[in-house]
mmCIF file of C-alpha atoms and ligand atoms in Angstrom:
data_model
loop_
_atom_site.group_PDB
_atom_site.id
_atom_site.type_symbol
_atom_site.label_atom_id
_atom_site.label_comp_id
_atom_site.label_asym_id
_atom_site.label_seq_id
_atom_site.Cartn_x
_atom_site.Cartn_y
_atom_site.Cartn_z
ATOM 1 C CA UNK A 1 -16.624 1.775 -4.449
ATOM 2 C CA UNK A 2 -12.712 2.003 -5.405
ATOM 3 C CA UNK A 3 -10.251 3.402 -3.714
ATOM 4 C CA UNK A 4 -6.575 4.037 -4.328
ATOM 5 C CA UNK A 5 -4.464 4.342 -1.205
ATOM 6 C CA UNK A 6 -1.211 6.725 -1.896
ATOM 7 C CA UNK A 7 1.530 7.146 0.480
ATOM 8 C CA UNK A 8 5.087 6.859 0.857
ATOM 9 C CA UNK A 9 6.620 3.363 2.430
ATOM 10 C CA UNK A 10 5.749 3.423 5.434
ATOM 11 C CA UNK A 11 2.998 6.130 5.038
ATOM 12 C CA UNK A 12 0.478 3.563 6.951
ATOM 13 C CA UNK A 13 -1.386 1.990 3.925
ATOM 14 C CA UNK A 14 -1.481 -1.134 5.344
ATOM 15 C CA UNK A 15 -2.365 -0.075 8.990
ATOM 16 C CA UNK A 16 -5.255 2.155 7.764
ATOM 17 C CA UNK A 17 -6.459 -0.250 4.911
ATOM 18 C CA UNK A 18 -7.554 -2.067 8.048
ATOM 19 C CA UNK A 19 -9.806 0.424 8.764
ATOM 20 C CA UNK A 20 -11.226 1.298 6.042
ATOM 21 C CA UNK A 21 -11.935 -2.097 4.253
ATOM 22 C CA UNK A 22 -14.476 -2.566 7.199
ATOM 23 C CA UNK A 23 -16.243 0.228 7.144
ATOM 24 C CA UNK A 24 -16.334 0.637 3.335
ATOM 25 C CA UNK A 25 -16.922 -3.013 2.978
ATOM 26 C CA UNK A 26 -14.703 -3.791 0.093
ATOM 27 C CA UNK A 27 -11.725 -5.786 -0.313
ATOM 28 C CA UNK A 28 -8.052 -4.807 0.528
ATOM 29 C CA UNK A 29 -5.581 -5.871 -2.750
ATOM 30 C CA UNK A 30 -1.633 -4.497 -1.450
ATOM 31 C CA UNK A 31 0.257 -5.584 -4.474
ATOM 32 C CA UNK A 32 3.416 -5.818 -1.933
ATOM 33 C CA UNK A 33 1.535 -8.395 -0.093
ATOM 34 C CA UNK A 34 1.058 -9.926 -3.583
ATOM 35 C CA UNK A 35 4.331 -10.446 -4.596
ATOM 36 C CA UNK A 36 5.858 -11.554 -0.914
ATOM 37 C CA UNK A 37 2.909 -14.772 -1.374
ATOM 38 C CA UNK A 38 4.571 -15.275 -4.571
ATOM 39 C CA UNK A 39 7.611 -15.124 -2.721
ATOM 40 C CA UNK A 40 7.072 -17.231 -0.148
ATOM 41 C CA UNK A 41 5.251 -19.841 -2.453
ATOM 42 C CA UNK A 42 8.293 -20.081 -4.866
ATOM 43 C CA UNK A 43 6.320 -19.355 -8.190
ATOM 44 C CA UNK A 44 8.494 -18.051 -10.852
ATOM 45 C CA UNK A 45 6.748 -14.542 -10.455
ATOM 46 C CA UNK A 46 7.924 -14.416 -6.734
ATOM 47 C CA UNK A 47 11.592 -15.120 -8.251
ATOM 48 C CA UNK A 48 11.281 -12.214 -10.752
ATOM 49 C CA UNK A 49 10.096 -9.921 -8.166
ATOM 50 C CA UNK A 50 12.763 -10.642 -5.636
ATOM 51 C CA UNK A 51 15.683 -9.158 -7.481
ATOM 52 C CA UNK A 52 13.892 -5.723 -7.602
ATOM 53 C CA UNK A 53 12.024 -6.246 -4.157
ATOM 54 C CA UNK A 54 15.188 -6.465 -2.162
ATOM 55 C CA UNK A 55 17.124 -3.906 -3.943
ATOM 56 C CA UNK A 56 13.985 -0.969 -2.922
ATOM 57 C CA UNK A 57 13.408 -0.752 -6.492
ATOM 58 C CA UNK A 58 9.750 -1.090 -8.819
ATOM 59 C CA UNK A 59 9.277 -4.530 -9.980
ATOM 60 C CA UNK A 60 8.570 -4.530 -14.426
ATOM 61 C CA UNK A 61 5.553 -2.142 -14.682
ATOM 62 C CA UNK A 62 3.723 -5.517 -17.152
ATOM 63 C CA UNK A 63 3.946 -8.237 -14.487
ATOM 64 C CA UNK A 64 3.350 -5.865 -11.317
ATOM 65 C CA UNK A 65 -0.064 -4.710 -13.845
ATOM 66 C CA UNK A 66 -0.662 -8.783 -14.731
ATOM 67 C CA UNK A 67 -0.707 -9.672 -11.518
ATOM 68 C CA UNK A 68 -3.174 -7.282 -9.819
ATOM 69 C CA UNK A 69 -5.903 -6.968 -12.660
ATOM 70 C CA UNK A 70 -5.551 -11.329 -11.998
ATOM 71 C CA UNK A 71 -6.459 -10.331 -8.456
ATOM 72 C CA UNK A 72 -9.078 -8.069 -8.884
ATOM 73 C CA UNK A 73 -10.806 -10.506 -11.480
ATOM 74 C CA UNK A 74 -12.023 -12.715 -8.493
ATOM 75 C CA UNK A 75 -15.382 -13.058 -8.003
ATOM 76 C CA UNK A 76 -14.440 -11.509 -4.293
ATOM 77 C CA UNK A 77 -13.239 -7.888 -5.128
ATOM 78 C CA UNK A 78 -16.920 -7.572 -6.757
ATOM 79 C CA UNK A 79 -18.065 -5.189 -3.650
ATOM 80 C CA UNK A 80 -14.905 -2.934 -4.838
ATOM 81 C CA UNK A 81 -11.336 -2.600 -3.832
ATOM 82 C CA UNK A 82 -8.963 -0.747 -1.383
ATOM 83 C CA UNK A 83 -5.799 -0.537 -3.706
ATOM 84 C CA UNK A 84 -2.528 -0.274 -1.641
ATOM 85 C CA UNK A 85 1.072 -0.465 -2.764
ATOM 86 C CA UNK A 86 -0.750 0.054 -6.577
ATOM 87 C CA UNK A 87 -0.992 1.850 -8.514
ATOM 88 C CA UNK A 88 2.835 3.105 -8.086
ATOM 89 C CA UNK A 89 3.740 4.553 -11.669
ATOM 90 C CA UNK A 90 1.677 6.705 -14.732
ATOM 91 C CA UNK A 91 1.939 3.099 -16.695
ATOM 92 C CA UNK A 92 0.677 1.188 -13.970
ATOM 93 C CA UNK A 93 -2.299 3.951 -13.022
ATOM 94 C CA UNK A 94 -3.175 4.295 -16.952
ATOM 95 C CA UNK A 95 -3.375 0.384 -17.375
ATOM 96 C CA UNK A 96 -5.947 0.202 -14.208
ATOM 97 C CA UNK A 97 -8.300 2.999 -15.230
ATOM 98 C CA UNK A 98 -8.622 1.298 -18.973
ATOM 99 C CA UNK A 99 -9.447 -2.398 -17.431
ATOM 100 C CA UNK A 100 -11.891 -0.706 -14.759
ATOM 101 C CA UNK A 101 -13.286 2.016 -17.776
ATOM 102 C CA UNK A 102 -13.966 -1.511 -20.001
ATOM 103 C CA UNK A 103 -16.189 -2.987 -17.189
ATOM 104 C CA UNK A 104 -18.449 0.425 -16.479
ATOM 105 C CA UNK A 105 -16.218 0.715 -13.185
ATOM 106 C CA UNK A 106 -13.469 3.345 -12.253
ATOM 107 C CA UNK A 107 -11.707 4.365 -9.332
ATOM 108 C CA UNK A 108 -13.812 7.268 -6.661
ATOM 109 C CA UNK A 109 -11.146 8.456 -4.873
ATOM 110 C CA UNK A 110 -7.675 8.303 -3.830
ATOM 111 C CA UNK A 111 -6.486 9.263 -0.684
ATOM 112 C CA UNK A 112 -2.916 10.311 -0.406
ATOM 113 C CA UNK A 113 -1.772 10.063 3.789
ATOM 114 C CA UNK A 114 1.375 13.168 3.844
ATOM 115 C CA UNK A 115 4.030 11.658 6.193
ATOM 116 C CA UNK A 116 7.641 13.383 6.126
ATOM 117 C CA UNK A 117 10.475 11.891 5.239
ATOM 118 C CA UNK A 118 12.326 11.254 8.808
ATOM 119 C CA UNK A 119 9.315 10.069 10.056
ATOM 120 C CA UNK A 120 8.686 7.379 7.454
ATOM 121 C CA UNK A 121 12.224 6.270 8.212
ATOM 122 C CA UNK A 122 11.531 5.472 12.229
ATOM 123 C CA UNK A 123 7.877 4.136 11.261
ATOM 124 C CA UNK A 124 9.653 0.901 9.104
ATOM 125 C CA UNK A 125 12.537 0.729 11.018
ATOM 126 C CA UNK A 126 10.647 -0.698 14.018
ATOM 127 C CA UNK A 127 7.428 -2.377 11.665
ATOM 128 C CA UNK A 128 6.733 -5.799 12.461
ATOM 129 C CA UNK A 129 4.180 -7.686 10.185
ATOM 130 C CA UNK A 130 2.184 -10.518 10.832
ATOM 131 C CA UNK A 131 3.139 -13.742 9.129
ATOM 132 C CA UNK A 132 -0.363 -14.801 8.203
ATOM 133 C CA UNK A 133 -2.655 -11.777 8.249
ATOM 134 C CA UNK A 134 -0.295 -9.125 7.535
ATOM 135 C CA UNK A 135 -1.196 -6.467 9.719
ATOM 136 C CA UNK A 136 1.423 -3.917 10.641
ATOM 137 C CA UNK A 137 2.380 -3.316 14.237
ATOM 138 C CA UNK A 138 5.032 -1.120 15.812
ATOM 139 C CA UNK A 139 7.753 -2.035 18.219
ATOM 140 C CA UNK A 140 6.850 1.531 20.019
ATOM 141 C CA UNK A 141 3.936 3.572 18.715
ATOM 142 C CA UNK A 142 1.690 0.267 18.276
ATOM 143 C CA UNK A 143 3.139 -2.781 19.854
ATOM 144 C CA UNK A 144 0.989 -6.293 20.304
ATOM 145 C CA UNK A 145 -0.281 -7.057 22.815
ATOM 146 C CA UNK A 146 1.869 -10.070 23.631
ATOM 147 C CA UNK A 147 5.296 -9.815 22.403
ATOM 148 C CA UNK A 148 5.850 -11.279 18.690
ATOM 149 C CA UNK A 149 2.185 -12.593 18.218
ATOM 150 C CA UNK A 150 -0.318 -10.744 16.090
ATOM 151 C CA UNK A 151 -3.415 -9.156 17.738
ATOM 152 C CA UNK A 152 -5.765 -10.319 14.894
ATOM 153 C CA UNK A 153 -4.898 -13.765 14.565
ATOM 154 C CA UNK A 154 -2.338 -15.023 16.578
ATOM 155 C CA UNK A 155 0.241 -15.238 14.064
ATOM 156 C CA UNK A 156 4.252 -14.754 14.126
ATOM 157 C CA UNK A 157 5.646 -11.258 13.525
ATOM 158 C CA UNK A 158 8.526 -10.916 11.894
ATOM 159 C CA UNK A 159 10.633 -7.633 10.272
ATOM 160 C CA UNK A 160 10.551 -7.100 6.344
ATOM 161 C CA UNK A 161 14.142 -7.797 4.995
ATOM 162 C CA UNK A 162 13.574 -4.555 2.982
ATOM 163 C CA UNK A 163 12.926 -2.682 5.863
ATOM 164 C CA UNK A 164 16.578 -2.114 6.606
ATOM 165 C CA UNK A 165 17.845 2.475 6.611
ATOM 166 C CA UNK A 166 19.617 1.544 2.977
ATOM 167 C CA UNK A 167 16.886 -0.068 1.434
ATOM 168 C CA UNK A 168 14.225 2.078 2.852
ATOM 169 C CA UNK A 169 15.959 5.268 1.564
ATOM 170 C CA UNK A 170 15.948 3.744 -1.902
ATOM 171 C CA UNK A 171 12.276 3.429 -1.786
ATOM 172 C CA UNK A 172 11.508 6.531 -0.592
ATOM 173 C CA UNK A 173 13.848 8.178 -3.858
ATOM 174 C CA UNK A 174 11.915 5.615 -5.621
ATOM 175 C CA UNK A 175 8.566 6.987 -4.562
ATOM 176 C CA UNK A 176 9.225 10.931 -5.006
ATOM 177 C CA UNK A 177 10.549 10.071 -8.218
ATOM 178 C CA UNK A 178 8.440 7.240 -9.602
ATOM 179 C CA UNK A 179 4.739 7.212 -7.916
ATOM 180 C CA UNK A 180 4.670 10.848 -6.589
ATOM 181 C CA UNK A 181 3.486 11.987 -10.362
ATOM 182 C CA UNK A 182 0.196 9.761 -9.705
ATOM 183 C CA UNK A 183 -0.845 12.000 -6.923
ATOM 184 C CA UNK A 184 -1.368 14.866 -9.805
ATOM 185 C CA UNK A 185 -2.513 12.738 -11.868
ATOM 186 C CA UNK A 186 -5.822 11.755 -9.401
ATOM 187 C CA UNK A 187 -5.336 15.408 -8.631
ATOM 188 C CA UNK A 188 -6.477 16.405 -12.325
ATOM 189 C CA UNK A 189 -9.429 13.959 -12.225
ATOM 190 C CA UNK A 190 -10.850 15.708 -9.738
ATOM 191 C CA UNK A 191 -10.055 12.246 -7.219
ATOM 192 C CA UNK A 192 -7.786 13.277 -4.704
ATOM 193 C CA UNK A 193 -8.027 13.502 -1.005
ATOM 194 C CA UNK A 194 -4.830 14.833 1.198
ATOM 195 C CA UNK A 195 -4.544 14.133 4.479
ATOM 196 C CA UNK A 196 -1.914 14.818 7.236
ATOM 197 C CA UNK A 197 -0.429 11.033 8.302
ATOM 198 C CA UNK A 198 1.771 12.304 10.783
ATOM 199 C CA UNK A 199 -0.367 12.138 13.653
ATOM 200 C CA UNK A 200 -2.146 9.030 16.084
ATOM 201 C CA UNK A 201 -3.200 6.142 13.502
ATOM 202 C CA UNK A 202 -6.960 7.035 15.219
ATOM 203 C CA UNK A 203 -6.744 10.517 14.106
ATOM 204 C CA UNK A 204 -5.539 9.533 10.771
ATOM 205 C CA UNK A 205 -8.350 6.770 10.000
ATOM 206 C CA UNK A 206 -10.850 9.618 11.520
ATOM 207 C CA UNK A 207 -9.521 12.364 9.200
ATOM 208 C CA UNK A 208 -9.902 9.754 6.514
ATOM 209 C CA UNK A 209 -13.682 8.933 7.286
ATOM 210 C CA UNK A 210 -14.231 12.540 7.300
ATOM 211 C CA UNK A 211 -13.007 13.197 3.863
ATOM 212 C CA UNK A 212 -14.406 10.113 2.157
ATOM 213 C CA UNK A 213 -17.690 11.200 3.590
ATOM 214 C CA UNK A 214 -17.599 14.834 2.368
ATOM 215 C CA UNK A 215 -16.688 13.561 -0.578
ATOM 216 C CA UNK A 216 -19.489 11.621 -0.993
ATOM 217 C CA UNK A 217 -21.879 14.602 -0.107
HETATM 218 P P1 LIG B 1 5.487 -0.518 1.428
HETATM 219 O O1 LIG B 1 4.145 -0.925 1.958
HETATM 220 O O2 LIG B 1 6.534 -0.471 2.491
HETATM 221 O O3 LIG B 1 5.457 0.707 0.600
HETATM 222 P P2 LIG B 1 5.099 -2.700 -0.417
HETATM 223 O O4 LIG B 1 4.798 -3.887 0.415
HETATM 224 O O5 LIG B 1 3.950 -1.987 -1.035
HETATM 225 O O6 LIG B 1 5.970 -1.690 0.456
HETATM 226 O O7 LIG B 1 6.116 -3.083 -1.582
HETATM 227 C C1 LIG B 1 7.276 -3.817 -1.336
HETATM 228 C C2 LIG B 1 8.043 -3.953 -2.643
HETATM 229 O O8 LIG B 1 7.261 -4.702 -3.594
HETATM 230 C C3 LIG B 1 8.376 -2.657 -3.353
HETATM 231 O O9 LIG B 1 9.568 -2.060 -2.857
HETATM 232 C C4 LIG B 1 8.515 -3.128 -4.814
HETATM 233 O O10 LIG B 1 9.759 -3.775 -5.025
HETATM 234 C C5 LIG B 1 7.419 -4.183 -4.913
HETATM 235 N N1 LIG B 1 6.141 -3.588 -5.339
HETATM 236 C C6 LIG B 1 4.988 -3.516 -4.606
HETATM 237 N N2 LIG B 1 4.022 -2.906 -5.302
HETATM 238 C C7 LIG B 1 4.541 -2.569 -6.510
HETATM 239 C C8 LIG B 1 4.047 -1.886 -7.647
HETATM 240 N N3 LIG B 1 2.793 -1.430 -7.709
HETATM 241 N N4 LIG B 1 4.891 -1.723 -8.706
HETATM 242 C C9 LIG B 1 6.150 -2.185 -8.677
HETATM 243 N N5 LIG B 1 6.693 -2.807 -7.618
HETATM 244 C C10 LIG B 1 5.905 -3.007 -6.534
HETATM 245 P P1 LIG B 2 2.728 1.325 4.571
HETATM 246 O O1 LIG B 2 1.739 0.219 4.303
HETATM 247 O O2 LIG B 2 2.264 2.642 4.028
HETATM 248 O O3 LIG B 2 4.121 0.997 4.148
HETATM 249 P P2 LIG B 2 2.297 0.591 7.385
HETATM 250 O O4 LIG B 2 0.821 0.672 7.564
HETATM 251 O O5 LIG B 2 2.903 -0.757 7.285
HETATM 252 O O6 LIG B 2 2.773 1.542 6.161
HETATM 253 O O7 LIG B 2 2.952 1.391 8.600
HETATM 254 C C1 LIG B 2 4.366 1.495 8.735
HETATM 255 C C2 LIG B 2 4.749 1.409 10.212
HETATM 256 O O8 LIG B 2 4.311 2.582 10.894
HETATM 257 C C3 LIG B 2 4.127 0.245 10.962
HETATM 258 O O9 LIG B 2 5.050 -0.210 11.910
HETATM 259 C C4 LIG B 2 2.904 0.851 11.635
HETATM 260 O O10 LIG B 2 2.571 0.172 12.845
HETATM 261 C C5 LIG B 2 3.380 2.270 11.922
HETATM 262 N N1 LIG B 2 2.335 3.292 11.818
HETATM 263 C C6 LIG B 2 1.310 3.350 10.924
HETATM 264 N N2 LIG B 2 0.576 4.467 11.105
HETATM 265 C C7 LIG B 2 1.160 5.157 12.123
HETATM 266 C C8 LIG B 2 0.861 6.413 12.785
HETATM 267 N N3 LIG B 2 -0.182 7.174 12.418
HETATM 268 N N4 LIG B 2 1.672 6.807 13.789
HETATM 269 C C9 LIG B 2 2.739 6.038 14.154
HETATM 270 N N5 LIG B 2 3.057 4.849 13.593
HETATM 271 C C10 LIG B 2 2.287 4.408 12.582
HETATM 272 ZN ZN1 LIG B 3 -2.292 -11.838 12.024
#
């Protein structure tokens, strides 16, 4: 099974890709995650993507496609993948339902979590990721259990230096203008599932299970 996650930044992708990769038993690929390893590592595609990455803004449609269809040619992603963070343009949607449609594969559903705007603004103002795992926490609506080490793992937490009110509000404009077209586009193949984010992350990963179940009836 594939599944496209859609949601605004801070939407909770990432908290309820958790989730779901267990029960659905196929691997989570967040292109964001992607390109901060690059990052981190120094590789000349981490360098590219940092311009665009700190300014809020889509990183080159060709090396943000490169570099997940790379990913999702590992022998691990075989099960199927939880896409999050792609795809986040028509280009970059197009481009994944050719390489999928040339290896008898495609993508089953995508589930777009609704969040509005003001909320999506408090959600990554006070996100804390984990250095090593990368799962989200909260500092109020889902703080660790000890202060600054991850839950899963142990690892640091530390803010996103995009995660600042300026930047954030450029990504949002980015997403209602850039990725918000997608959601029709699933829409019109028949693949889309809303649901209402702006509730407890249980209720939301529930609602989710619900609707990937009917779905499947
Ligand atoms: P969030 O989870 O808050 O929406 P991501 O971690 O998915 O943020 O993305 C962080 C940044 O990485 C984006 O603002 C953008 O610069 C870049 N990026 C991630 N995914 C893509 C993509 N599919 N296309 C272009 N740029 C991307
Ligand atoms: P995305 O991957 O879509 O950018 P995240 O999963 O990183 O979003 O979530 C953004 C922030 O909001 C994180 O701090 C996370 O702990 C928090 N969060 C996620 N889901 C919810 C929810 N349903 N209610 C409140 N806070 C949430
Ligand atoms: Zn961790």
């Amino acid at each position: 099974m594939n599944v496209v996650l859609l949601g605004a930044p801070g939407a909770g992708k990432g908290t309820q890709a958790a989730v779901l990769t267990k029960q659905l038993g196929v691997v989570h690929v967040a292109s964001g995650d992607l390109f901060r390893k690059a990052l981190s590592e120094n590789t000349e595609l981490g360098l590219l993507a940092k311009s665009y990455m700190e300014k809020g803004d889509l990183v080159p449609d060709e090396v943000t496609i490169e570099m997940v269809l790379e990913r999702i040619r590992q022998p691990d992603c075989a099960p199927g993948v939880l896409f999050d963070g792609f795809p986040r343009t028509l280009s970059q949607a197009q481009a994944l339902d050719e390489k999928l449609d040339g290896e008898g594969k495609r993508i089953d559903r995508a589930v777009y979590i609704e969040v509005p705007e003001e909320e999506l603004v408090k959600r990554l103002s006070g996100r804390w990721i984990c250095r090593e795992c990368q799962t989200p926490y909260h500092s109020e609506s889902s703080p660790p259990k000890v202060a600054g080490k991850c839950d899963v793992c142990g690892g640091e937490l530390y803010q996103r230096a995009d995660d600042t009110e300026e930047t954030v509000r450029e990504r949002l404009k980015v997403f209602f203008s850039q990725t918000l077209p997608i959601v029709e586009y699933y829409e019109k193949q028949g693949k889309l599932l809303r649901v209402d984010g702006d509730r407890d992350i249980e209720e939301v990963s529930a609602a989710i299970a619900r609707l990937l179940e009917a779905g499947n009836a």
